[in-house]
């Protein structure tokens, strides 16, 4: 974190515990606090249900202005801008729209479609350290998203029900995981030489690999 603080600025993201309903900005949670919460979740008697909440467009605008104050272009990463799938992406769009015209020109939005920003942020950080332009970093991230980004999802019936209730637009109509079963999903291994358009990436991310009743097989 400290090594990249001159490169990365983050939007607020919140966890909301059911026992207090007080949003917790996860940017400032210590390792000890996270460990305590996870240990409580080991037992149904002490577990606390958490929900997530994104920051508002105004909160995001404040962070964008802080980033723009450095006088350099800003590259933002979002999974999706479909409001049925990502409230975060929707709010980022609204925050950018609230900027002045000259400020908007400095903000570049990269929508990757793969569910997790991590691989793309790592590439962008490396580009920044090498002195590449934001356009060059964008192109590197787009090549990763098109050709080589991969993931494997592991989900049981309970996990599926929670995610489907949270983001019903993620799954195709009729998709189910039977009780006691585990589903593996993700794109085929290998380089996609023809590329993968954005509108197909989420479908590919959730493409079924197989389903079984054992965590070992």
mmCIF file of C-alpha atoms in Angstrom:
data_model
loop_
_atom_site.group_PDB
_atom_site.id
_atom_site.type_symbol
_atom_site.label_atom_id
_atom_site.label_comp_id
_atom_site.label_asym_id
_atom_site.label_seq_id
_atom_site.Cartn_x
_atom_site.Cartn_y
_atom_site.Cartn_z
ATOM 1 C CA UNK A 1 0.000 0.000 0.000
ATOM 2 C CA UNK A 2 2.640 2.514 1.043
ATOM 3 C CA UNK A 3 4.770 1.825 -2.027
ATOM 4 C CA UNK A 4 1.902 2.684 -4.356
ATOM 5 C CA UNK A 5 0.302 5.600 -2.486
ATOM 6 C CA UNK A 6 1.780 8.045 -5.014
ATOM 7 C CA UNK A 7 0.022 6.172 -7.839
ATOM 8 C CA UNK A 8 -3.260 4.820 -6.439
ATOM 9 C CA UNK A 9 -6.222 6.709 -5.071
ATOM 10 C CA UNK A 10 -9.317 4.757 -4.102
ATOM 11 C CA UNK A 11 -13.042 5.329 -3.984
ATOM 12 C CA UNK A 12 -14.738 4.568 -0.657
ATOM 13 C CA UNK A 13 -16.329 1.138 -0.347
ATOM 14 C CA UNK A 14 -18.284 0.123 2.718
ATOM 15 C CA UNK A 15 -19.137 -2.994 4.706
ATOM 16 C CA UNK A 16 -22.295 -2.664 6.806
ATOM 17 C CA UNK A 17 -22.662 -5.006 9.833
ATOM 18 C CA UNK A 18 -26.248 -5.964 10.633
ATOM 19 C CA UNK A 19 -25.766 -5.415 14.372
ATOM 20 C CA UNK A 20 -24.938 -1.702 14.054
ATOM 21 C CA UNK A 21 -25.901 -0.714 10.478
ATOM 22 C CA UNK A 22 -22.943 1.681 10.607
ATOM 23 C CA UNK A 23 -20.998 1.699 7.311
ATOM 24 C CA UNK A 24 -17.313 0.802 7.682
ATOM 25 C CA UNK A 25 -14.944 2.217 5.065
ATOM 26 C CA UNK A 26 -12.855 -0.827 4.187
ATOM 27 C CA UNK A 27 -9.917 1.360 3.147
ATOM 28 C CA UNK A 28 -9.189 2.005 6.803
ATOM 29 C CA UNK A 29 -9.852 -1.410 8.343
ATOM 30 C CA UNK A 30 -6.776 -2.859 10.040
ATOM 31 C CA UNK A 31 -5.639 -6.464 9.612
ATOM 32 C CA UNK A 32 -6.505 -7.099 13.261
ATOM 33 C CA UNK A 33 -10.050 -5.782 12.867
ATOM 34 C CA UNK A 34 -10.567 -7.944 9.770
ATOM 35 C CA UNK A 35 -9.235 -11.019 11.587
ATOM 36 C CA UNK A 36 -11.558 -10.453 14.561
ATOM 37 C CA UNK A 37 -14.583 -10.195 12.247
ATOM 38 C CA UNK A 38 -13.579 -13.345 10.349
ATOM 39 C CA UNK A 39 -13.067 -15.312 13.547
ATOM 40 C CA UNK A 40 -16.540 -14.302 14.737
ATOM 41 C CA UNK A 41 -17.946 -15.683 11.493
ATOM 42 C CA UNK A 42 -16.551 -19.129 12.275
ATOM 43 C CA UNK A 43 -19.499 -19.808 14.599
ATOM 44 C CA UNK A 44 -23.194 -19.258 13.775
ATOM 45 C CA UNK A 45 -23.660 -18.081 17.373
ATOM 46 C CA UNK A 46 -21.306 -15.113 16.974
ATOM 47 C CA UNK A 47 -21.458 -14.479 13.221
ATOM 48 C CA UNK A 48 -22.576 -11.054 12.056
ATOM 49 C CA UNK A 49 -24.199 -10.588 8.672
ATOM 50 C CA UNK A 50 -22.453 -7.999 6.517
ATOM 51 C CA UNK A 51 -23.734 -6.260 3.410
ATOM 52 C CA UNK A 52 -21.770 -4.024 1.067
ATOM 53 C CA UNK A 53 -22.428 -0.470 -0.028
ATOM 54 C CA UNK A 54 -20.693 1.620 -2.636
ATOM 55 C CA UNK A 55 -19.881 5.296 -2.260
ATOM 56 C CA UNK A 56 -22.191 7.965 -3.614
ATOM 57 C CA UNK A 57 -21.417 9.886 -6.833
ATOM 58 C CA UNK A 58 -20.548 12.965 -4.739
ATOM 59 C CA UNK A 59 -18.103 10.986 -2.592
ATOM 60 C CA UNK A 60 -16.521 9.662 -5.774
ATOM 61 C CA UNK A 61 -16.329 13.145 -7.273
ATOM 62 C CA UNK A 62 -14.364 14.328 -4.238
ATOM 63 C CA UNK A 63 -11.863 11.493 -4.735
ATOM 64 C CA UNK A 64 -11.588 12.281 -8.448
ATOM 65 C CA UNK A 65 -10.868 15.936 -7.705
ATOM 66 C CA UNK A 66 -8.158 14.880 -5.256
ATOM 67 C CA UNK A 67 -6.592 12.701 -7.953
ATOM 68 C CA UNK A 68 -6.869 15.410 -10.610
ATOM 69 C CA UNK A 69 -5.207 17.916 -8.280
ATOM 70 C CA UNK A 70 -1.906 16.151 -9.052
ATOM 71 C CA UNK A 71 -2.179 17.515 -12.588
ATOM 72 C CA UNK A 72 -2.032 14.107 -14.277
ATOM 73 C CA UNK A 73 -4.604 11.996 -16.159
ATOM 74 C CA UNK A 74 -6.634 9.569 -14.065
ATOM 75 C CA UNK A 75 -7.400 5.966 -15.035
ATOM 76 C CA UNK A 76 -10.474 4.476 -13.317
ATOM 77 C CA UNK A 77 -11.256 0.757 -13.242
ATOM 78 C CA UNK A 78 -14.771 -0.672 -13.108
ATOM 79 C CA UNK A 79 -16.127 -4.171 -13.638
ATOM 80 C CA UNK A 80 -19.318 -3.028 -15.364
ATOM 81 C CA UNK A 81 -21.297 0.126 -16.078
ATOM 82 C CA UNK A 82 -24.565 -1.812 -16.333
ATOM 83 C CA UNK A 83 -26.620 -0.511 -13.393
ATOM 84 C CA UNK A 84 -28.312 -3.928 -13.066
ATOM 85 C CA UNK A 85 -24.924 -5.484 -12.378
ATOM 86 C CA UNK A 86 -22.828 -2.803 -10.669
ATOM 87 C CA UNK A 87 -24.005 0.167 -8.604
ATOM 88 C CA UNK A 88 -20.327 1.067 -8.266
ATOM 89 C CA UNK A 89 -19.883 1.432 -12.030
ATOM 90 C CA UNK A 90 -23.104 3.422 -12.310
ATOM 91 C CA UNK A 91 -21.949 5.847 -9.611
ATOM 92 C CA UNK A 92 -18.509 6.280 -11.168
ATOM 93 C CA UNK A 93 -20.186 7.352 -14.412
ATOM 94 C CA UNK A 94 -22.344 9.852 -12.527
ATOM 95 C CA UNK A 95 -19.324 11.205 -10.648
ATOM 96 C CA UNK A 96 -17.398 11.768 -13.885
ATOM 97 C CA UNK A 97 -20.429 13.499 -15.374
ATOM 98 C CA UNK A 98 -20.388 15.958 -12.443
ATOM 99 C CA UNK A 99 -16.896 17.200 -13.347
ATOM 100 C CA UNK A 100 -16.139 20.277 -15.417
ATOM 101 C CA UNK A 101 -15.542 19.629 -19.148
ATOM 102 C CA UNK A 102 -11.759 20.087 -18.874
ATOM 103 C CA UNK A 103 -11.650 17.730 -15.900
ATOM 104 C CA UNK A 104 -13.669 15.075 -17.730
ATOM 105 C CA UNK A 105 -11.060 15.008 -20.488
ATOM 106 C CA UNK A 106 -8.466 13.984 -17.900
ATOM 107 C CA UNK A 107 -10.430 10.949 -16.678
ATOM 108 C CA UNK A 108 -10.180 7.656 -18.562
ATOM 109 C CA UNK A 109 -12.646 4.902 -17.650
ATOM 110 C CA UNK A 110 -11.582 1.295 -18.202
ATOM 111 C CA UNK A 111 -14.422 -1.243 -18.045
ATOM 112 C CA UNK A 112 -12.892 -4.712 -17.962
ATOM 113 C CA UNK A 113 -15.882 -7.050 -17.450
ATOM 114 C CA UNK A 114 -13.930 -9.706 -15.514
ATOM 115 C CA UNK A 115 -15.239 -9.209 -11.974
ATOM 116 C CA UNK A 116 -11.968 -8.209 -10.276
ATOM 117 C CA UNK A 117 -9.842 -5.097 -10.781
ATOM 118 C CA UNK A 118 -6.641 -6.603 -9.380
ATOM 119 C CA UNK A 119 -4.889 -7.907 -12.529
ATOM 120 C CA UNK A 120 -5.567 -4.674 -14.407
ATOM 121 C CA UNK A 121 -4.435 -2.432 -11.571
ATOM 122 C CA UNK A 122 -1.182 -4.384 -11.323
ATOM 123 C CA UNK A 123 -0.548 -3.813 -15.023
ATOM 124 C CA UNK A 124 -1.401 -0.113 -14.734
ATOM 125 C CA UNK A 125 0.903 0.331 -11.714
ATOM 126 C CA UNK A 126 3.756 -1.266 -13.657
ATOM 127 C CA UNK A 127 3.052 1.040 -16.611
ATOM 128 C CA UNK A 128 3.107 4.085 -14.310
ATOM 129 C CA UNK A 129 6.422 3.015 -12.806
ATOM 130 C CA UNK A 130 7.854 2.641 -16.311
ATOM 131 C CA UNK A 131 6.729 6.161 -17.214
ATOM 132 C CA UNK A 132 4.174 5.074 -19.809
ATOM 133 C CA UNK A 133 1.266 7.325 -20.734
ATOM 134 C CA UNK A 134 -2.288 6.664 -19.566
ATOM 135 C CA UNK A 135 -3.150 5.716 -23.156
ATOM 136 C CA UNK A 136 -0.374 3.127 -23.180
ATOM 137 C CA UNK A 137 -1.548 1.749 -19.823
ATOM 138 C CA UNK A 138 -5.100 1.559 -21.152
ATOM 139 C CA UNK A 139 -3.899 -0.426 -24.171
ATOM 140 C CA UNK A 140 -1.959 -2.879 -21.963
ATOM 141 C CA UNK A 141 -5.039 -3.451 -19.785
ATOM 142 C CA UNK A 142 -7.261 -3.880 -22.823
ATOM 143 C CA UNK A 143 -4.919 -6.514 -24.247
ATOM 144 C CA UNK A 144 -5.077 -8.398 -20.938
ATOM 145 C CA UNK A 145 -8.880 -8.207 -20.884
ATOM 146 C CA UNK A 146 -9.175 -9.285 -24.511
ATOM 147 C CA UNK A 147 -6.672 -12.116 -24.736
ATOM 148 C CA UNK A 148 -5.215 -13.515 -21.519
ATOM 149 C CA UNK A 149 -7.266 -12.650 -18.420
ATOM 150 C CA UNK A 150 -8.622 -15.797 -16.794
ATOM 151 C CA UNK A 151 -10.242 -16.878 -13.557
ATOM 152 C CA UNK A 152 -11.872 -19.895 -11.912
ATOM 153 C CA UNK A 153 -15.000 -19.426 -9.806
ATOM 154 C CA UNK A 154 -15.964 -21.898 -7.071
ATOM 155 C CA UNK A 155 -19.487 -21.704 -5.708
ATOM 156 C CA UNK A 156 -21.886 -23.837 -3.694
ATOM 157 C CA UNK A 157 -25.681 -23.600 -3.565
ATOM 158 C CA UNK A 158 -25.758 -21.257 -0.569
ATOM 159 C CA UNK A 159 -23.200 -18.906 -2.105
ATOM 160 C CA UNK A 160 -25.100 -18.901 -5.389
ATOM 161 C CA UNK A 161 -28.393 -17.969 -3.708
ATOM 162 C CA UNK A 162 -26.746 -15.029 -1.937
ATOM 163 C CA UNK A 163 -25.069 -13.684 -5.068
ATOM 164 C CA UNK A 164 -28.186 -14.233 -7.204
ATOM 165 C CA UNK A 165 -30.253 -12.256 -4.680
ATOM 166 C CA UNK A 166 -27.610 -9.512 -4.616
ATOM 167 C CA UNK A 167 -26.999 -9.318 -8.378
ATOM 168 C CA UNK A 168 -29.679 -11.305 -10.261
ATOM 169 C CA UNK A 169 -28.478 -9.939 -13.596
ATOM 170 C CA UNK A 170 -25.201 -11.861 -13.353
ATOM 171 C CA UNK A 171 -26.615 -15.319 -14.065
ATOM 172 C CA UNK A 172 -28.456 -16.681 -17.105
ATOM 173 C CA UNK A 173 -32.150 -17.460 -16.723
ATOM 174 C CA UNK A 174 -32.727 -20.904 -15.234
ATOM 175 C CA UNK A 175 -29.217 -21.374 -13.823
ATOM 176 C CA UNK A 176 -29.245 -23.260 -10.505
ATOM 177 C CA UNK A 177 -26.812 -25.107 -8.261
ATOM 178 C CA UNK A 178 -28.486 -28.070 -6.517
ATOM 179 C CA UNK A 179 -28.087 -28.376 -2.768
ATOM 180 C CA UNK A 180 -24.905 -30.250 -1.886
ATOM 181 C CA UNK A 181 -23.273 -29.448 -5.223
ATOM 182 C CA UNK A 182 -20.341 -27.222 -6.159
ATOM 183 C CA UNK A 183 -19.999 -25.351 -9.425
ATOM 184 C CA UNK A 184 -16.770 -24.423 -11.198
ATOM 185 C CA UNK A 185 -16.898 -21.662 -13.763
ATOM 186 C CA UNK A 186 -14.567 -19.580 -15.896
ATOM 187 C CA UNK A 187 -13.124 -19.166 -19.382
ATOM 188 C CA UNK A 188 -11.197 -21.935 -21.141
ATOM 189 C CA UNK A 189 -7.457 -21.922 -20.409
ATOM 190 C CA UNK A 190 -5.194 -20.418 -23.034
ATOM 191 C CA UNK A 191 -4.749 -17.278 -25.094
ATOM 192 C CA UNK A 192 -7.835 -15.978 -26.875
ATOM 193 C CA UNK A 193 -6.173 -14.952 -30.128
ATOM 194 C CA UNK A 194 -9.345 -13.439 -31.564
ATOM 195 C CA UNK A 195 -9.973 -11.366 -28.450
ATOM 196 C CA UNK A 196 -13.071 -11.166 -26.266
ATOM 197 C CA UNK A 197 -15.484 -8.233 -26.656
ATOM 198 C CA UNK A 198 -16.619 -6.564 -23.452
ATOM 199 C CA UNK A 199 -20.223 -7.713 -23.764
ATOM 200 C CA UNK A 200 -19.101 -11.375 -23.716
ATOM 201 C CA UNK A 201 -16.587 -11.248 -20.844
ATOM 202 C CA UNK A 202 -19.026 -11.575 -17.952
ATOM 203 C CA UNK A 203 -20.750 -14.489 -19.696
ATOM 204 C CA UNK A 204 -17.358 -16.134 -20.197
ATOM 205 C CA UNK A 205 -16.387 -15.455 -16.579
ATOM 206 C CA UNK A 206 -19.457 -17.412 -15.457
ATOM 207 C CA UNK A 207 -19.261 -20.108 -18.146
ATOM 208 C CA UNK A 208 -19.714 -23.533 -16.497
ATOM 209 C CA UNK A 209 -16.684 -25.797 -16.289
ATOM 210 C CA UNK A 210 -18.354 -28.531 -14.283
ATOM 211 C CA UNK A 211 -20.366 -29.416 -11.215
ATOM 212 C CA UNK A 212 -19.876 -32.041 -8.534
ATOM 213 C CA UNK A 213 -20.554 -33.002 -4.939
ATOM 214 C CA UNK A 214 -16.964 -33.169 -3.667
ATOM 215 C CA UNK A 215 -14.557 -30.373 -2.752
ATOM 216 C CA UNK A 216 -11.618 -32.661 -3.512
ATOM 217 C CA UNK A 217 -12.389 -33.762 -7.081
#
